[in-house]
Coordinates of C-alpha atoms in Angstrom, one line a residue:
X1 CA 54.6 6.9 -36.3
X2 CA 57.6 7.1 -38.7
X3 CA 57.6 5.9 -42.1
X4 CA 60.6 3.5 -43.0
X5 CA 60.8 0.9 -46.0
X6 CA 61.1 -1.7 -43.3
X7 CA 60.9 -1.5 -39.4
X8 CA 64.9 -2.1 -38.7
X9 CA 66.8 0.7 -37.5
X10 CA 71.1 0.5 -37.3
X11 CA 71.5 1.9 -33.8
X12 CA 74.2 4.1 -32.6
X13 CA 77.6 2.7 -32.3
X14 CA 80.3 4.4 -31.3
X15 CA 83.3 4.5 -34.3
X16 CA 86.0 6.5 -33.3
X17 CA 86.9 6.9 -36.9
X18 CA 86.8 10.6 -36.8
X19 CA 89.9 13.2 -35.9
X20 CA 89.9 15.0 -33.5
X21 CA 88.0 18.0 -35.3
X22 CA 85.2 15.8 -35.1
X23 CA 84.8 15.7 -38.9
X24 CA 83.3 13.0 -41.0
X25 CA 85.9 11.0 -43.1
X26 CA 86.3 8.3 -46.0
X27 CA 86.4 5.6 -43.3
X28 CA 82.9 7.1 -42.1
X29 CA 81.4 6.6 -45.5
X30 CA 82.4 3.3 -46.1
X31 CA 81.3 2.0 -43.2
X32 CA 78.0 3.6 -43.1
X33 CA 77.6 3.0 -47.0
X34 CA 78.1 -1.0 -46.4
X35 CA 75.5 -0.8 -43.9
X36 CA 72.8 0.9 -45.6
X37 CA 71.1 -0.9 -48.5
X38 CA 68.9 -3.2 -46.6
X39 CA 68.0 -1.1 -43.4
X40 CA 65.3 1.5 -42.9
X41 CA 67.1 4.1 -41.0
X42 CA 70.6 4.2 -39.9
X43 CA 71.9 6.1 -36.6
X44 CA 75.5 7.4 -36.9
X45 CA 77.4 7.1 -33.9
X46 CA 76.4 9.8 -31.2
X47 CA 77.4 13.2 -32.4
X48 CA 78.7 15.6 -29.6
X49 CA 77.1 18.8 -29.8
X50 CA 80.0 21.0 -28.4
X51 CA 83.4 20.2 -28.4
X52 CA 84.0 20.4 -24.7
X53 CA 81.3 17.3 -24.5
X54 CA 83.1 14.5 -25.7
X55 CA 82.9 11.0 -24.9
X56 CA 85.9 9.9 -27.3
X57 CA 88.7 12.1 -28.9
X58 CA 87.4 10.7 -32.4
X59 CA 83.9 11.3 -32.1
X60 CA 81.9 13.2 -35.0
X61 CA 80.8 16.2 -34.3
X62 CA 77.8 18.7 -35.0
X63 CA 78.8 21.8 -32.7
X64 CA 79.4 24.3 -35.7
X65 CA 78.1 24.9 -39.1
X66 CA 81.7 24.1 -40.6
X67 CA 80.4 20.4 -39.9
X68 CA 77.2 20.3 -41.9
X69 CA 79.2 19.6 -45.4
X70 CA 80.7 16.3 -44.4
X71 CA 77.4 15.5 -42.6
X72 CA 75.6 16.1 -45.6
X73 CA 78.1 13.8 -47.8
X74 CA 77.2 11.2 -45.2
X75 CA 73.3 11.7 -45.4
X76 CA 73.3 12.0 -49.2
X77 CA 75.4 8.2 -49.5
X78 CA 72.8 6.9 -46.8
X79 CA 69.9 8.0 -49.0
X80 CA 71.1 6.4 -52.0
X81 CA 69.5 3.1 -50.6
X82 CA 66.1 4.8 -49.7
X83 CA 67.5 4.7 -46.1
X84 CA 66.5 7.3 -43.6
X85 CA 68.9 8.9 -41.4
X86 CA 69.0 9.7 -37.7
X87 CA 71.0 12.0 -36.1
X88 CA 71.3 10.9 -32.5
X89 CA 71.9 13.8 -30.1
X90 CA 73.5 13.7 -26.5
X91 CA 75.0 16.0 -23.9
X92 CA 76.9 13.6 -21.7
X93 CA 76.8 15.9 -18.8
X94 CA 79.4 14.7 -16.2
X95 CA 80.2 11.4 -18.3
X96 CA 82.3 13.6 -20.6
X97 CA 85.6 11.7 -21.0
X98 CA 87.8 13.5 -18.1
X99 CA 90.7 12.2 -20.2
X100 CA 90.3 14.9 -23.3
X101 CA 91.8 18.1 -22.9
X102 CA 89.4 21.1 -22.9
X103 CA 86.4 18.9 -22.0
X104 CA 83.9 20.3 -19.2
X105 CA 81.4 18.8 -16.7
X106 CA 78.2 20.0 -16.0
X107 CA 75.5 18.0 -14.1
X108 CA 72.4 17.9 -11.8
X109 CA 74.7 17.5 -9.4
X110 CA 78.2 18.2 -8.1
X111 CA 78.9 14.5 -7.4
X112 CA 81.0 12.6 -9.7
X113 CA 80.1 9.0 -11.0
X114 CA 80.8 6.3 -8.4
X115 CA 82.7 4.3 -10.9
X116 CA 85.0 7.4 -11.7
X117 CA 85.2 10.5 -13.6
X118 CA 85.5 14.3 -13.1
X119 CA 83.7 15.9 -10.6
X120 CA 81.2 18.2 -12.0
X121 CA 79.7 21.4 -11.7
X122 CA 76.0 21.5 -10.4
X123 CA 74.3 23.6 -13.2
X124 CA 72.5 26.6 -12.9
X125 CA 69.9 28.4 -14.5
X126 CA 72.4 29.7 -17.5
X127 CA 73.9 26.2 -17.7
X128 CA 70.6 24.6 -18.2
X129 CA 69.9 27.5 -20.9
X130 CA 72.8 26.7 -22.5
X131 CA 72.5 23.2 -22.6
X132 CA 68.6 23.6 -24.1
X133 CA 70.3 25.6 -26.5
X134 CA 73.1 22.9 -27.7
X135 CA 70.8 20.3 -28.4
X136 CA 68.3 23.2 -30.2
X137 CA 71.2 24.3 -32.6
X138 CA 72.6 21.3 -33.4
X139 CA 68.9 20.0 -34.2
X140 CA 68.8 22.6 -36.8
X141 CA 72.3 21.8 -38.2
X142 CA 71.0 18.2 -38.7
X143 CA 67.9 19.2 -40.6
X144 CA 70.3 21.4 -42.8
X145 CA 72.6 18.8 -43.1
X146 CA 69.9 16.3 -44.7
X147 CA 69.1 13.8 -41.6
X148 CA 65.5 13.1 -41.7
X149 CA 64.7 12.4 -38.2
X150 CA 66.4 13.3 -34.6
X151 CA 66.8 11.0 -32.0
X152 CA 67.5 12.7 -28.3
X153 CA 69.5 10.7 -25.6
X154 CA 67.4 11.2 -22.7
X155 CA 69.1 7.9 -20.8
X156 CA 71.8 5.5 -20.2
X157 CA 73.1 7.8 -17.4
X158 CA 74.2 10.9 -19.9
X159 CA 73.0 14.6 -18.6
X160 CA 69.1 14.3 -19.0
X161 CA 69.0 11.1 -17.3
X162 CA 71.4 12.5 -14.4
X163 CA 68.3 15.1 -14.2
X164 CA 65.7 12.4 -14.3
X165 CA 67.4 10.2 -11.4
X166 CA 66.5 10.6 -8.1
X167 CA 69.8 8.9 -7.1
X168 CA 71.8 11.4 -8.9
X169 CA 69.6 14.4 -9.1
X170 CA 69.8 16.1 -5.3
X171 CA 69.0 19.5 -6.1
X172 CA 66.1 21.4 -4.4
X173 CA 65.4 23.9 -7.1
X174 CA 62.6 23.7 -9.5
X175 CA 64.9 21.1 -11.3
X176 CA 65.0 18.7 -8.5
X177 CA 63.1 16.6 -6.0
X178 CA 59.7 15.4 -7.7
X179 CA 59.3 13.6 -10.4
X180 CA 57.7 16.2 -12.6
X181 CA 60.3 18.7 -11.5
X182 CA 63.2 16.2 -12.6
X183 CA 61.9 15.7 -16.2
X184 CA 61.8 19.0 -16.5
X185 CA 65.1 19.8 -18.5
X186 CA 64.0 16.7 -20.7
X187 CA 60.7 18.6 -21.5
X188 CA 62.4 22.0 -22.4
X189 CA 65.1 20.4 -24.6
X190 CA 61.9 18.7 -26.7
X191 CA 60.4 21.7 -27.2
X192 CA 63.4 23.7 -28.0
X193 CA 64.3 21.1 -30.5
X194 CA 60.2 20.6 -32.0
X195 CA 60.4 24.4 -32.2
X196 CA 63.5 24.7 -34.3
X197 CA 63.0 21.8 -36.8
X198 CA 60.1 20.0 -38.9
X199 CA 62.0 16.8 -37.9
X200 CA 60.0 13.6 -36.6
X201 CA 61.8 13.3 -33.0
X202 CA 62.8 9.9 -31.4
X203 CA 63.1 9.5 -27.6
X204 CA 66.0 7.0 -26.4
X205 CA 65.6 5.8 -22.7
X206 CA 66.8 3.5 -20.4
X207 CA 63.6 1.7 -19.3
X208 CA 65.3 0.6 -16.0
X209 CA 69.2 1.8 -14.8
X210 CA 69.2 -1.6 -13.2
X211 CA 70.4 0.1 -9.6
X212 CA 68.6 1.0 -6.4
X213 CA 67.0 4.2 -6.7
X214 CA 67.6 4.8 -10.3
X215 CA 65.1 5.3 -13.0
X216 CA 62.9 2.7 -12.9
X217 CA 60.2 1.1 -15.2
X218 CA 57.2 2.8 -13.7
X219 CA 58.9 6.2 -13.8
X220 CA 59.6 5.8 -17.9
X221 CA 56.0 4.6 -17.9
X222 CA 54.9 7.7 -16.9
X223 CA 57.4 9.5 -18.7
X224 CA 56.8 8.0 -22.4
X225 CA 52.8 8.9 -21.6
X226 CA 54.0 12.5 -21.3
X227 CA 56.3 12.4 -24.6
X228 CA 53.7 10.7 -26.9
X229 CA 51.5 13.7 -25.3
X230 CA 54.3 15.9 -26.8
X231 CA 54.4 14.4 -30.3
X232 CA 57.2 12.0 -29.7
X233 CA 57.3 9.8 -32.7
X234 CA 58.6 6.6 -30.6
X235 CA 60.3 5.8 -27.6
X236 CA 64.1 4.0 -28.0
X237 CA 63.8 1.8 -25.1
X238 CA 67.5 0.4 -23.8
X239 CA 68.7 -0.2 -20.1
X240 CA 71.3 0.6 -17.5
X241 CA 73.5 3.6 -17.0
X242 CA 77.3 4.7 -18.4
X243 CA 78.1 5.2 -15.1
X244 CA 76.8 2.5 -12.7
X245 CA 75.7 -0.2 -14.8
X246 CA 78.0 -0.2 -17.8
X247 CA 77.3 -3.9 -18.8
X248 CA 73.3 -3.1 -19.4
X249 CA 74.5 -0.2 -21.1
X250 CA 76.4 -2.0 -23.5
X251 CA 74.3 -5.1 -23.3
X252 CA 77.1 -7.2 -22.7
X253 CA 76.8 -11.1 -23.2
X254 CA 77.3 -11.0 -19.6
X255 CA 73.4 -9.9 -19.0
X256 CA 70.5 -11.3 -19.9
X257 CA 69.4 -11.0 -23.4
X258 CA 65.6 -9.7 -23.8
X259 CA 65.3 -7.9 -20.3
X260 CA 65.6 -4.7 -22.4
X261 CA 62.7 -6.0 -24.8
X262 CA 60.6 -6.9 -21.9
X263 CA 60.6 -3.1 -20.7
X264 CA 60.3 -1.9 -24.5
X265 CA 56.9 -4.2 -24.5
X266 CA 55.4 -2.7 -20.9
X267 CA 56.0 0.9 -22.3
X268 CA 54.2 0.1 -25.6
X269 CA 51.6 -1.3 -23.9
X270 CA 50.9 1.1 -20.9
X271 CA 52.0 4.3 -23.0
X272 CA 50.2 3.3 -26.1
X273 CA 53.7 4.5 -28.1
X274 CA 55.8 3.1 -30.9
X275 CA 58.7 1.4 -29.2
X276 CA 61.9 0.5 -30.8
X277 CA 63.6 -2.7 -29.3
X278 CA 67.3 -3.1 -29.0
X279 CA 70.0 -5.1 -27.0
X280 CA 71.5 -8.3 -28.3
X281 CA 69.4 -8.7 -31.1
X282 CA 72.1 -10.6 -33.0
X283 CA 70.3 -13.8 -34.7
X284 CA 67.4 -14.8 -37.1
X285 CA 65.7 -16.2 -34.2
X286 CA 65.7 -13.0 -32.2
X287 CA 64.2 -11.1 -34.9
X288 CA 61.6 -13.5 -35.4
X289 CA 60.9 -13.8 -31.9
X290 CA 60.2 -9.6 -31.7
X291 CA 58.2 -9.5 -35.0
X292 CA 56.0 -12.9 -34.1
X293 CA 56.0 -12.9 -30.0
X294 CA 56.8 -9.0 -29.2
X295 CA 54.9 -7.4 -32.3
X296 CA 57.6 -5.0 -32.6
X297 CA 57.4 -1.6 -34.0
X298 CA 60.7 -1.2 -34.8
X299 CA 64.2 -3.2 -34.0
X300 CA 67.5 -1.8 -33.7
X301 CA 70.4 -3.5 -34.6
X302 CA 74.0 -2.5 -33.6
X303 CA 76.5 -4.8 -33.0
X304 CA 75.1 -7.5 -35.3
X305 CA 75.2 -5.1 -38.3
X306 CA 78.9 -4.3 -37.4
X307 CA 79.7 -8.2 -37.5
X308 CA 77.8 -8.7 -40.8
X309 CA 76.8 -5.6 -42.7
X310 CA 74.0 -7.9 -44.4
X311 CA 72.9 -9.0 -41.6
X312 CA 69.4 -7.4 -42.4
X313 CA 69.3 -8.6 -45.9
X314 CA 70.1 -12.3 -45.0
X315 CA 67.1 -12.2 -42.7
X316 CA 64.7 -10.9 -45.4
X317 CA 66.6 -13.6 -47.7
X318 CA 67.5 -10.9 -50.5
X319 CA 71.1 -11.9 -49.7
X320 CA 72.3 -15.4 -49.7
X321 CA 74.9 -16.5 -47.2
X322 CA 75.4 -17.4 -43.4
X323 CA 74.9 -14.4 -40.9
X324 CA 78.6 -14.2 -39.2
X325 CA 77.6 -14.2 -35.6
X326 CA 78.1 -11.4 -33.3
X327 CA 79.0 -12.7 -29.8
X328 CA 77.9 -9.6 -28.0
X329 CA 81.7 -9.6 -26.5
X330 CA 82.3 -6.1 -27.4
X331 CA 85.9 -7.2 -27.5
X332 CA 86.4 -5.6 -31.0
X333 CA 83.8 -2.7 -31.2
X334 CA 84.3 -1.3 -27.3
X335 CA 87.7 -2.4 -27.3
X336 CA 88.6 -1.1 -30.5
X337 CA 87.5 2.5 -29.9
X338 CA 88.8 2.6 -26.4
X339 CA 92.1 1.9 -27.5
X340 CA 91.7 4.5 -30.0
X341 CA 92.1 1.9 -32.7
X342 CA 88.6 2.7 -33.8
X343 CA 85.5 0.6 -34.3
X344 CA 86.6 -3.3 -35.0
X345 CA 85.1 -6.6 -34.8
X346 CA 86.4 -9.7 -33.3
X347 CA 84.3 -12.2 -36.0
X348 CA 84.6 -9.3 -38.9
X349 CA 88.1 -8.5 -39.6
X350 CA 87.1 -6.3 -42.5
X351 CA 85.6 -3.9 -40.0
X352 CA 87.9 -0.4 -39.6
X353 CA 90.3 -2.0 -42.5
X354 CA 91.6 1.0 -44.6
X355 CA 94.3 -0.5 -46.5
X356 CA 94.2 -2.4 -49.6
X357 CA 91.0 -3.9 -51.5
X358 CA 89.9 -7.4 -51.6
X359 CA 90.3 -9.0 -55.3
X360 CA 90.0 -12.1 -56.7
X361 CA 93.8 -13.8 -57.2
X362 CA 95.1 -13.1 -60.4
X363 CA 96.9 -16.8 -60.4
X364 CA 94.8 -19.3 -58.9
X365 CA 97.1 -21.6 -56.5
X366 CA 97.0 -24.9 -54.6
X367 CA 97.4 -24.2 -51.2
X368 CA 97.7 -26.2 -47.9
X369 CA 96.2 -24.9 -44.7
X370 CA 97.6 -26.2 -41.5
X371 CA 95.3 -26.0 -38.6
X372 CA 91.9 -26.0 -38.4
X373 CA 91.0 -23.2 -35.8
X374 CA 89.9 -19.4 -36.1
X375 CA 93.0 -18.3 -37.9
X376 CA 93.1 -21.6 -40.3
X377 CA 89.7 -21.5 -41.2
X378 CA 89.4 -17.7 -41.9
X379 CA 92.5 -18.0 -44.1
X380 CA 90.9 -21.2 -45.7
X381 CA 87.5 -19.6 -46.5
X382 CA 89.2 -16.0 -47.7
X383 CA 91.7 -18.0 -50.0
X384 CA 88.8 -19.9 -51.6
X385 CA 87.0 -16.7 -52.1
X386 CA 89.7 -15.3 -54.0
X387 CA 89.6 -18.2 -56.1
X388 CA 92.7 -20.4 -54.9
X389 CA 92.4 -24.2 -54.0
X390 CA 92.4 -25.0 -50.7
X391 CA 92.8 -27.7 -48.7
X392 CA 93.0 -27.8 -44.5
X393 CA 94.6 -30.0 -42.3
X394 CA 93.2 -30.6 -38.8
X395 CA 94.2 -33.6 -36.6
X396 CA 91.2 -32.6 -34.2
X397 CA 88.1 -31.1 -34.2
X398 CA 87.5 -27.9 -36.3
X399 CA 87.7 -24.7 -33.8
X400 CA 91.2 -25.0 -32.1
X401 CA 91.5 -23.7 -28.3
X402 CA 88.3 -21.4 -29.1
X403 CA 86.2 -24.9 -28.2
X404 CA 87.0 -24.1 -25.0
X405 CA 85.8 -20.4 -24.7
X406 CA 81.9 -20.9 -24.6
X407 CA 82.6 -23.6 -21.7
X408 CA 82.8 -20.7 -19.1
X409 CA 79.9 -18.8 -17.6
X410 CA 78.5 -15.8 -19.4
X411 CA 80.2 -16.7 -22.7
X412 CA 78.1 -19.2 -24.3
X413 CA 77.4 -16.8 -26.9
X414 CA 80.7 -17.4 -28.0
X415 CA 79.9 -20.7 -28.9
X416 CA 78.0 -19.7 -32.4
X417 CA 81.5 -18.9 -33.5
X418 CA 82.8 -22.3 -34.9
X419 CA 79.5 -23.6 -36.1
X420 CA 79.6 -20.5 -38.5
X421 CA 82.9 -21.3 -39.9
X422 CA 82.4 -25.0 -40.0
X423 CA 78.9 -24.6 -42.3
X424 CA 80.5 -22.3 -44.2
X425 CA 83.6 -24.8 -45.1
X426 CA 81.1 -27.5 -45.9
X427 CA 79.1 -25.0 -47.8
X428 CA 82.1 -24.3 -50.0
X429 CA 83.2 -27.6 -50.3
X430 CA 86.9 -27.2 -48.9
X431 CA 88.5 -30.3 -48.7
X432 CA 88.9 -31.2 -44.9
X433 CA 91.7 -33.7 -44.2
X434 CA 91.5 -34.9 -40.4
X435 CA 94.9 -36.1 -39.7
X436 CA 97.9 -34.3 -38.8
X437 CA 100.0 -32.9 -42.0
X438 CA 103.6 -34.0 -42.7
X439 CA 106.5 -32.7 -44.7
X440 CA 105.5 -35.5 -47.4
X441 CA 101.6 -34.2 -47.5
X442 CA 102.8 -30.9 -48.6
X443 CA 106.2 -30.8 -50.9
X444 CA 105.4 -31.5 -54.4
X445 CA 101.6 -31.0 -54.0
X446 CA 100.8 -27.7 -53.1
X447 CA 102.3 -24.4 -54.4
X448 CA 102.1 -22.9 -51.1
X449 CA 101.7 -23.7 -47.3
X450 CA 99.7 -21.3 -44.4
X451 CA 100.6 -22.9 -40.8
X452 CA 98.0 -22.1 -38.5
X453 CA 98.8 -24.4 -35.9
X454 CA 98.2 -22.3 -32.7
X455 CA 99.9 -22.6 -29.5
X456 CA 100.5 -24.7 -26.7
X457 CA 100.6 -23.7 -22.9
X458 CA 103.6 -23.4 -21.1
X459 CA 105.0 -25.9 -19.1
X460 CA 106.4 -25.1 -15.8
X461 CA 109.4 -27.2 -14.1
X462 CA 108.3 -27.1 -10.3
X463 CA 109.5 -30.1 -8.5
X464 CA 106.7 -32.3 -7.8
X465 CA 104.3 -31.1 -10.2
X466 CA 103.2 -34.2 -12.2
X467 CA 99.7 -34.4 -12.5
X468 CA 98.0 -31.1 -13.4
X469 CA 95.6 -29.5 -16.0
X470 CA 95.7 -26.5 -18.3
X471 CA 92.3 -24.8 -20.0
X472 CA 91.3 -28.7 -20.7
X473 CA 89.7 -28.8 -17.1
X474 CA 86.8 -26.7 -18.9
X475 CA 85.9 -30.1 -20.9
X476 CA 82.5 -31.2 -19.5
X477 CA 84.7 -34.8 -18.7
X478 CA 87.0 -33.0 -16.7
X479 CA 85.4 -30.2 -14.8
X480 CA 85.7 -31.3 -11.0
X481 CA 82.7 -30.3 -8.3
X482 CA 83.8 -29.7 -4.4
X483 CA 87.5 -29.8 -4.8
X484 CA 89.9 -27.3 -3.8
X485 CA 91.9 -25.9 -6.8
X486 CA 95.2 -24.0 -7.2
X487 CA 95.1 -22.1 -10.5
X488 CA 98.9 -21.1 -11.6
X489 CA 98.5 -18.0 -13.4
X490 CA 96.0 -15.1 -13.2
X491 CA 95.6 -13.9 -16.5
X492 CA 92.8 -14.1 -18.9
X493 CA 92.5 -17.9 -19.2
X494 CA 93.1 -18.4 -15.4
X495 CA 90.3 -16.2 -14.3
X496 CA 88.1 -17.7 -17.3
X497 CA 88.8 -20.8 -15.8
X498 CA 88.3 -19.7 -11.9
X499 CA 84.6 -18.4 -12.9
X500 CA 83.7 -22.0 -14.4
X501 CA 84.9 -23.9 -11.2
X502 CA 83.4 -21.6 -8.8
X503 CA 79.0 -22.5 -9.5
X504 CA 80.6 -26.0 -9.0
X505 CA 81.1 -25.6 -5.7
X506 CA 84.9 -25.6 -5.7
X507 CA 87.3 -23.5 -3.8
X508 CA 89.7 -21.7 -5.8
X509 CA 93.0 -20.4 -5.1
X510 CA 94.6 -18.3 -8.0
X511 CA 98.3 -17.1 -7.6
X512 CA 100.2 -14.8 -10.1
X513 CA 103.3 -13.6 -10.2
X514 CA 102.5 -9.9 -10.7
X515 CA 99.1 -8.2 -9.4
X516 CA 96.6 -7.4 -12.4
X517 CA 94.5 -10.5 -12.3
X518 CA 92.8 -11.0 -15.6
X519 CA 95.4 -9.2 -17.2
X520 CA 94.5 -8.3 -21.1
X521 CA 90.8 -9.3 -20.5
X522 CA 88.3 -7.0 -22.1
X523 CA 87.2 -4.1 -19.5
X524 CA 83.6 -5.5 -18.6
X525 CA 84.2 -8.9 -18.7
X526 CA 87.4 -8.5 -16.7
X527 CA 85.2 -6.4 -13.8
X528 CA 82.4 -8.9 -13.6
X529 CA 84.7 -12.1 -13.5
X530 CA 86.6 -10.4 -10.4
X531 CA 83.4 -9.4 -9.0
X532 CA 81.7 -13.1 -9.0
X533 CA 85.3 -14.5 -7.9
X534 CA 85.6 -12.1 -5.0
X535 CA 82.0 -12.6 -4.0
X536 CA 82.6 -16.3 -4.0
X537 CA 85.5 -16.4 -1.6
X538 CA 88.4 -17.0 -4.2
X539 CA 91.8 -16.5 -2.9
X540 CA 93.9 -14.2 -4.7
X541 CA 97.8 -14.5 -4.1
X542 CA 99.6 -12.0 -6.5
X543 CA 103.6 -11.4 -6.5
X544 CA 103.5 -15.3 -5.4
X545 CA 106.0 -17.8 -7.0
X546 CA 105.3 -21.4 -7.1
X547 CA 108.4 -23.9 -6.0
X548 CA 107.4 -27.0 -4.9
X549 CA 104.5 -29.7 -5.2
X550 CA 104.6 -32.3 -2.1
X551 CA 101.2 -34.5 -2.5
X552 CA 98.7 -32.0 -1.5
X553 CA 100.6 -29.2 0.1
X554 CA 102.1 -26.3 -2.5
X555 CA 105.0 -24.1 -1.5
X556 CA 105.5 -20.9 -2.7
X557 CA 107.4 -17.8 -1.8
X558 CA 105.8 -14.4 -1.8
X559 CA 107.5 -11.2 -1.3
X560 CA 110.4 -13.3 0.0
X561 CA 108.6 -15.1 2.3
X562 CA 107.9 -18.8 2.1
X563 CA 104.1 -19.6 2.2
X564 CA 101.8 -22.6 1.7
X565 CA 98.8 -24.1 0.5
X566 CA 97.5 -27.0 1.8
X567 CA 94.9 -29.9 1.3
X568 CA 95.1 -28.9 -2.7
X569 CA 93.0 -31.3 -4.8
X570 CA 93.7 -30.2 -8.2
X571 CA 96.3 -28.1 -10.0
X572 CA 95.6 -26.0 -13.1
X573 CA 98.5 -24.2 -15.0
X574 CA 97.3 -21.1 -16.9
X575 CA 100.9 -19.2 -17.2
X576 CA 100.6 -18.4 -20.7
X577 CA 100.8 -20.0 -24.2
X578 CA 103.8 -20.2 -26.6
X579 CA 103.8 -20.6 -30.3
X580 CA 103.6 -24.0 -31.9
X581 CA 104.8 -24.4 -35.6
X582 CA 107.0 -27.3 -36.0
X583 CA 106.1 -28.3 -39.2
X584 CA 107.4 -24.7 -40.5
X585 CA 110.9 -25.5 -39.2
X586 CA 110.5 -28.9 -41.7
X587 CA 109.1 -27.2 -44.5
X588 CA 111.6 -23.9 -44.7
X589 CA 113.3 -23.3 -47.9
X590 CA 111.3 -26.4 -49.7
X591 CA 107.8 -24.2 -50.3
X592 CA 106.6 -20.5 -49.7
X593 CA 105.4 -20.6 -46.1
X594 CA 102.8 -17.9 -44.5
X595 CA 102.9 -18.4 -40.9
X596 CA 99.6 -16.7 -39.1
X597 CA 97.6 -16.4 -35.6
X598 CA 99.0 -17.8 -32.7
X599 CA 101.5 -19.6 -34.6
X600 CA 103.2 -16.1 -35.3
X601 CA 102.5 -14.6 -32.4
X602 CA 100.3 -15.5 -29.3
X603 CA 97.2 -13.3 -29.0
X604 CA 93.6 -13.1 -29.1
X605 CA 90.7 -14.6 -31.4
X606 CA 90.3 -11.3 -33.0
X607 CA 94.4 -11.0 -33.8
X608 CA 93.7 -14.2 -34.9
X609 CA 91.3 -13.9 -37.6
X610 CA 92.5 -10.4 -38.5
X611 CA 95.9 -11.6 -39.4
X612 CA 94.6 -14.4 -41.0
X613 CA 92.3 -12.6 -43.5
X614 CA 95.2 -10.1 -44.2
X615 CA 97.7 -12.6 -45.3
X616 CA 95.3 -14.7 -47.2
X617 CA 94.1 -11.1 -48.9
X618 CA 97.9 -10.8 -50.2
X619 CA 98.6 -14.3 -51.4

């Protein structure tokens, strides 16, 4: 069993912090150093083993000896804290990124992933030998670079899993057909790495790919027993495949928490091998559950350490403070990497920052923050931390429009963010005034003011439209049942509203002036939300302009033709938001004003928190 200072491991999370040469950057060093102090082992992001096998253009490489110097700088920094470093080696096979020039695509098959991607070459014996050697020589470099442990990626729909999976592997040679043949490449890679290095080896698998005919738990129990015989130190048990079941691969908030824990438990018991538990472990309660009830050998935590680098320190009670909660939303972590910005985080605005240093203010000021949504609360706490005296004005409940976010199906985890902020405000003894701020409240009392009054929905001027809801239909007292609902506006808010109405047996019609329903939604949430809507009979009407409401009949124009929607019980408006900042106009030229979040520019929660933090850091 691998000896660590504790049983916590930072799981491999793609950062996108390198350049197109795959080298270690200062951003990597700062990011991993911040998360190394309290944890037993750090697994940096998956390391590409050949330049033509990258998943993202800015991935870290271990494909040549020139990379060793930078990788050694990384391992040295992590080792300062008596923390081990794990080299996660992966060959993506057909899942190499088709948008990266120079990439190539090999697999057990010549069929592309059904969700998209390049058509791969069916590997011949020489190709297989080359793949084995790529793992072998990358492992040798890892040892030279100071890594303590090798983790081999044998799951998640990547190359080795493409051979193991009977759904993907359609070969008729010695690498296809029977289970023994399908695991042949995996064992060849394992033996090559074992013979080339003295490092202990972990194997990462998908306990189940969560698709018919894919890799299943029974097979993975058999495989784990064989791996134990081959002296593998531990099995890292996840789920899903990047090709067919990305929500399970990313452990998105839409999938069931704890399913991967059950897989790990069964493998541990049946194969009698140490297992690493992973998947949406983002609270003290989750960790306690795994320790007390699952007797977890190791616990791998990924995004929760992105959201709060001191998560483990706080769990172990060696660091004071509340844990900034990971919401499992992948808005910033996956979204940032996909967009090319690099790893970010919805709840932690410090992730990915490389401009400036947080400093205590040289001159403490008396500052009013107007508006207690996410931006207002983040600004208040940051200003307080910098040494300013802060008063927060909020006429309603703290949280702003984000109060509505966890009211939609599968987004309950978002309900953890506002309580975190509220608890922080109270523990810091921030003065909160629960009424609308006026010019008289501010002038000659405060030195500066931060306007965080957010946004309001855009009202539509439609003949006969007198009674309607906007996102407030999500409130418990407003939620209808067994009604026919017309949603005008098919962006993020409209789609979220639809997914909340459908389980209550409402018939939903959603109209949009363009055609991209769920526009600007995070990729996985959009995919699953639209799938749910289609399965439940939602009517989608694109290129549709509402013209008139007459009782229960709504008249519209679609591509130059007049259409109508009959027997409509409820109309919901979700056509967008506009900034709301009336006090900014009243205070102009009277006091220094800073406008943040939606009040400055309508965006998402991540934008609001980031803007608030950066603004407060400069005051």
